[in-house]
Each structure stands twice: as C-alpha cells, then as structure tokens.
Amino acid sequence: MDLWLVWLIAAGVLAVAEILTLTAALGILGVAAAVTAGTAALGLPPPLQLVVFTALAVVSLLFVRPVAVRQLRGPQTERFGTDALVGRSAHVVSEVTGLGGRVRIGGEEWTARAYDDTLVIPPGATVDVMEIDGATAVVYPRE
C-alpha cells in the first residue's frame, strides 16, 4: 500500500473522530495528515513526511486550536427571553412599590416591584429593569 494512501486513511479516521468528539484537536491533526498525504504523493521521503506532519500538527495545535476554541466557546453575544429585558427602560403604568405595580416594557405590560422596597414610583415615570424574577420585573427609577 502506498504511504500517501496510509496518510489519507489516517486523515479520514481523524476527521470522523473529530466529528464524534468536537475537540478541534483531532480535526487539526486530520488536516495535517491530509497535507502530509499530498507531500507523500509528490514523492517526499518518509522521514520528511513525519517532519511535515509534526510541524503542521504542532504549529496548528499551538496557534489555530486556541482561536477555534475561543470562537466556539466565546461569550454569548445576544440575550434571549427574559434575559433580554434586563437593562431596558420601562414606563410605569400603575404605581410601583416594593409589593407590586405595573410597567410597560417594549409594548408589553408586566407586573413589577421596586428594587428598593422603600421606593414608591408614580405612574408615568421611567424606570430601568434591574432583573426579572419569575413574571415580575424588578425596576429602579431613572434619575
């Protein structure tokens, strides 16, 4: 069996293993094996093939994998659901106290309570949503 075919089979096995594990490391090794298969097909001697594979694998694992992992596991850029409401402004529909009240957030009316239990926020005031507790917006008045 030709050596370039062995490298190509190794690249395929590593690619399948990467799909099953999603570590980014096995995929990088698979690409290095595929490139090495190309150099073997061009007639490079086996010791130099190992050097090519090793150099590609080491450089890729040290420099490419950290970038790939950072992109895959980076912070979530968009918030969804009730998390998206935190930080938005709202308008008080009925007086908000530490016990209850109503606010309008982006066209929807929510039950609300004041972040500070001692506050009484009059209707018409603008408030900031500090958190969402179940179906209740916890708000604080803007200054």
Short mmCIF file of C-alpha atoms in Angstrom, two decimals:
data_model
loop_
_atom_site.label_atom_id
_atom_site.label_comp_id
_atom_site.label_asym_id
_atom_site.label_seq_id
_atom_site.Cartn_x
_atom_site.Cartn_y
_atom_site.Cartn_z
CA MET A 1 0.00 0.00 0.00
CA ASP A 2 1.34 3.43 -0.88
CA LEU A 3 2.30 5.68 2.01
CA TRP A 4 0.20 8.57 0.73
CA LEU A 5 -2.88 6.33 1.00
CA VAL A 6 -2.00 5.47 4.62
CA TRP A 7 -1.81 9.20 5.42
CA LEU A 8 -5.14 9.78 3.67
CA ILE A 9 -6.82 6.98 5.63
CA ALA A 10 -5.38 8.44 8.86
CA ALA A 11 -6.78 11.84 7.89
CA GLY A 12 -10.22 10.30 7.32
CA VAL A 13 -10.18 8.45 10.63
CA LEU A 14 -9.14 11.62 12.46
CA ALA A 15 -11.90 13.61 10.71
CA VAL A 16 -14.53 11.10 11.79
CA ALA A 17 -13.15 11.11 15.34
CA GLU A 18 -13.33 14.92 15.33
CA ILE A 19 -16.97 14.84 14.30
CA LEU A 20 -17.72 12.49 17.18
CA THR A 21 -15.76 14.40 19.84
CA LEU A 22 -15.79 18.07 18.70
CA THR A 23 -12.45 18.87 20.35
CA ALA A 24 -10.87 20.72 17.39
CA ALA A 25 -7.59 18.89 18.07
CA LEU A 26 -8.37 15.76 16.08
CA GLY A 27 -9.61 17.80 13.14
CA ILE A 28 -6.37 19.77 13.08
CA LEU A 29 -4.38 16.51 13.14
CA GLY A 30 -6.58 15.25 10.31
CA VAL A 31 -5.76 18.30 8.20
CA ALA A 32 -2.05 17.81 8.94
CA ALA A 33 -2.35 14.16 7.85
CA ALA A 34 -4.14 15.19 4.64
CA VAL A 35 -1.41 17.72 3.79
CA THR A 36 1.20 15.08 4.55
CA ALA A 37 -0.62 12.68 2.19
CA GLY A 38 -0.16 15.30 -0.51
CA THR A 39 3.56 15.57 0.17
CA ALA A 40 3.84 11.76 0.15
CA ALA A 41 2.07 11.65 -3.22
CA LEU A 42 4.67 14.13 -4.53
CA GLY A 43 7.43 11.68 -3.55
CA LEU A 44 8.79 13.17 -0.32
CA PRO A 45 10.74 10.53 1.66
CA PRO A 46 9.04 9.10 4.81
CA PRO A 47 11.32 10.86 7.36
CA LEU A 48 10.49 14.23 5.80
CA GLN A 49 6.80 13.30 5.75
CA LEU A 50 6.98 12.82 9.51
CA VAL A 51 8.68 16.20 9.85
CA VAL A 52 5.94 17.86 7.77
CA PHE A 53 3.19 16.16 9.79
CA THR A 54 4.82 17.00 13.13
CA ALA A 55 5.49 20.64 12.21
CA LEU A 56 1.95 21.19 10.91
CA ALA A 57 0.39 19.46 13.90
CA VAL A 58 2.43 21.37 16.50
CA VAL A 59 2.00 24.79 14.88
CA SER A 60 -1.72 24.24 14.32
CA LEU A 61 -2.37 22.93 17.81
CA LEU A 62 -0.47 25.82 19.38
CA PHE A 63 -1.88 28.65 17.27
CA VAL A 64 -5.05 27.58 15.45
CA ARG A 65 -6.81 25.49 18.10
CA PRO A 66 -6.91 28.23 20.79
CA VAL A 67 -8.54 30.60 18.31
CA ALA A 68 -11.06 27.95 17.23
CA VAL A 69 -11.95 27.04 20.80
CA ARG A 70 -12.33 30.71 21.73
CA GLN A 71 -14.73 31.21 18.82
CA LEU A 72 -16.77 28.15 19.73
CA ARG A 73 -16.98 28.84 23.45
CA GLY A 74 -16.96 32.62 23.41
CA PRO A 75 -19.47 34.64 25.36
CA GLN A 76 -23.00 34.66 24.09
CA THR A 77 -23.41 37.94 22.21
CA GLU A 78 -27.19 38.00 22.19
CA ARG A 79 -29.55 37.59 25.08
CA PHE A 80 -32.89 35.84 24.67
CA GLY A 81 -36.11 35.56 26.61
CA THR A 82 -36.36 37.44 29.87
CA ASP A 83 -32.58 37.99 29.94
CA ALA A 84 -33.03 40.38 27.00
CA LEU A 85 -35.27 42.62 29.13
CA VAL A 86 -32.66 43.28 31.82
CA GLY A 87 -31.18 46.74 31.34
CA ARG A 88 -34.05 48.04 29.20
CA SER A 89 -36.17 51.01 30.15
CA ALA A 90 -39.84 50.71 31.07
CA HIS A 91 -42.71 53.11 31.77
CA VAL A 92 -44.75 52.82 34.93
CA VAL A 93 -48.43 52.15 34.19
CA SER A 94 -49.64 51.91 37.78
CA GLU A 95 -47.79 52.86 40.95
CA VAL A 96 -44.86 50.54 41.70
CA THR A 97 -43.87 49.77 45.29
CA GLY A 98 -41.90 47.03 46.96
CA LEU A 99 -45.07 44.93 46.90
CA GLY A 100 -46.24 45.39 43.32
CA GLY A 101 -47.29 47.55 40.39
CA ARG A 102 -47.40 47.50 36.58
CA VAL A 103 -44.89 48.63 33.94
CA ARG A 104 -44.81 48.60 30.14
CA ILE A 105 -41.64 47.12 28.62
CA GLY A 106 -41.41 47.38 24.85
CA GLY A 107 -45.17 47.28 24.32
CA GLU A 108 -45.87 44.52 26.85
CA GLU A 109 -47.33 45.09 30.27
CA TRP A 110 -45.56 43.39 33.16
CA THR A 111 -46.15 43.10 36.88
CA ALA A 112 -43.40 44.92 38.68
CA ARG A 113 -41.96 45.70 42.06
CA ALA A 114 -39.40 48.25 43.15
CA TYR A 115 -35.78 47.14 43.53
CA ASP A 116 -35.68 49.14 46.76
CA ASP A 117 -38.65 48.17 48.97
CA THR A 118 -38.90 51.70 50.38
CA LEU A 119 -39.48 53.37 46.99
CA VAL A 120 -42.83 54.40 45.60
CA ILE A 121 -42.63 55.04 41.85
CA PRO A 122 -45.53 57.08 40.43
CA PRO A 123 -47.35 56.30 37.14
CA GLY A 124 -45.67 57.84 34.09
CA ALA A 125 -42.14 57.54 35.50
CA THR A 126 -39.37 55.91 33.50
CA VAL A 127 -37.58 53.04 35.20
CA ASP A 128 -34.78 50.60 34.37
CA VAL A 129 -35.36 46.87 34.56
CA MET A 130 -32.79 45.52 37.01
CA GLU A 131 -33.83 41.85 36.85
CA ILE A 132 -36.72 39.56 36.04
CA ASP A 133 -37.98 37.46 38.95
CA GLY A 134 -40.38 34.89 37.51
CA ALA A 135 -43.03 37.00 35.76
CA THR A 136 -42.21 40.16 37.71
CA ALA A 137 -39.89 42.93 36.57
CA VAL A 138 -37.76 44.35 39.35
CA VAL A 139 -37.28 48.03 38.50
CA TYR A 140 -35.44 51.11 39.70
CA PRO A 141 -36.34 54.70 38.77
CA ARG A 142 -34.13 56.70 36.44
CA GLU A 143 -32.67 59.85 37.86
#
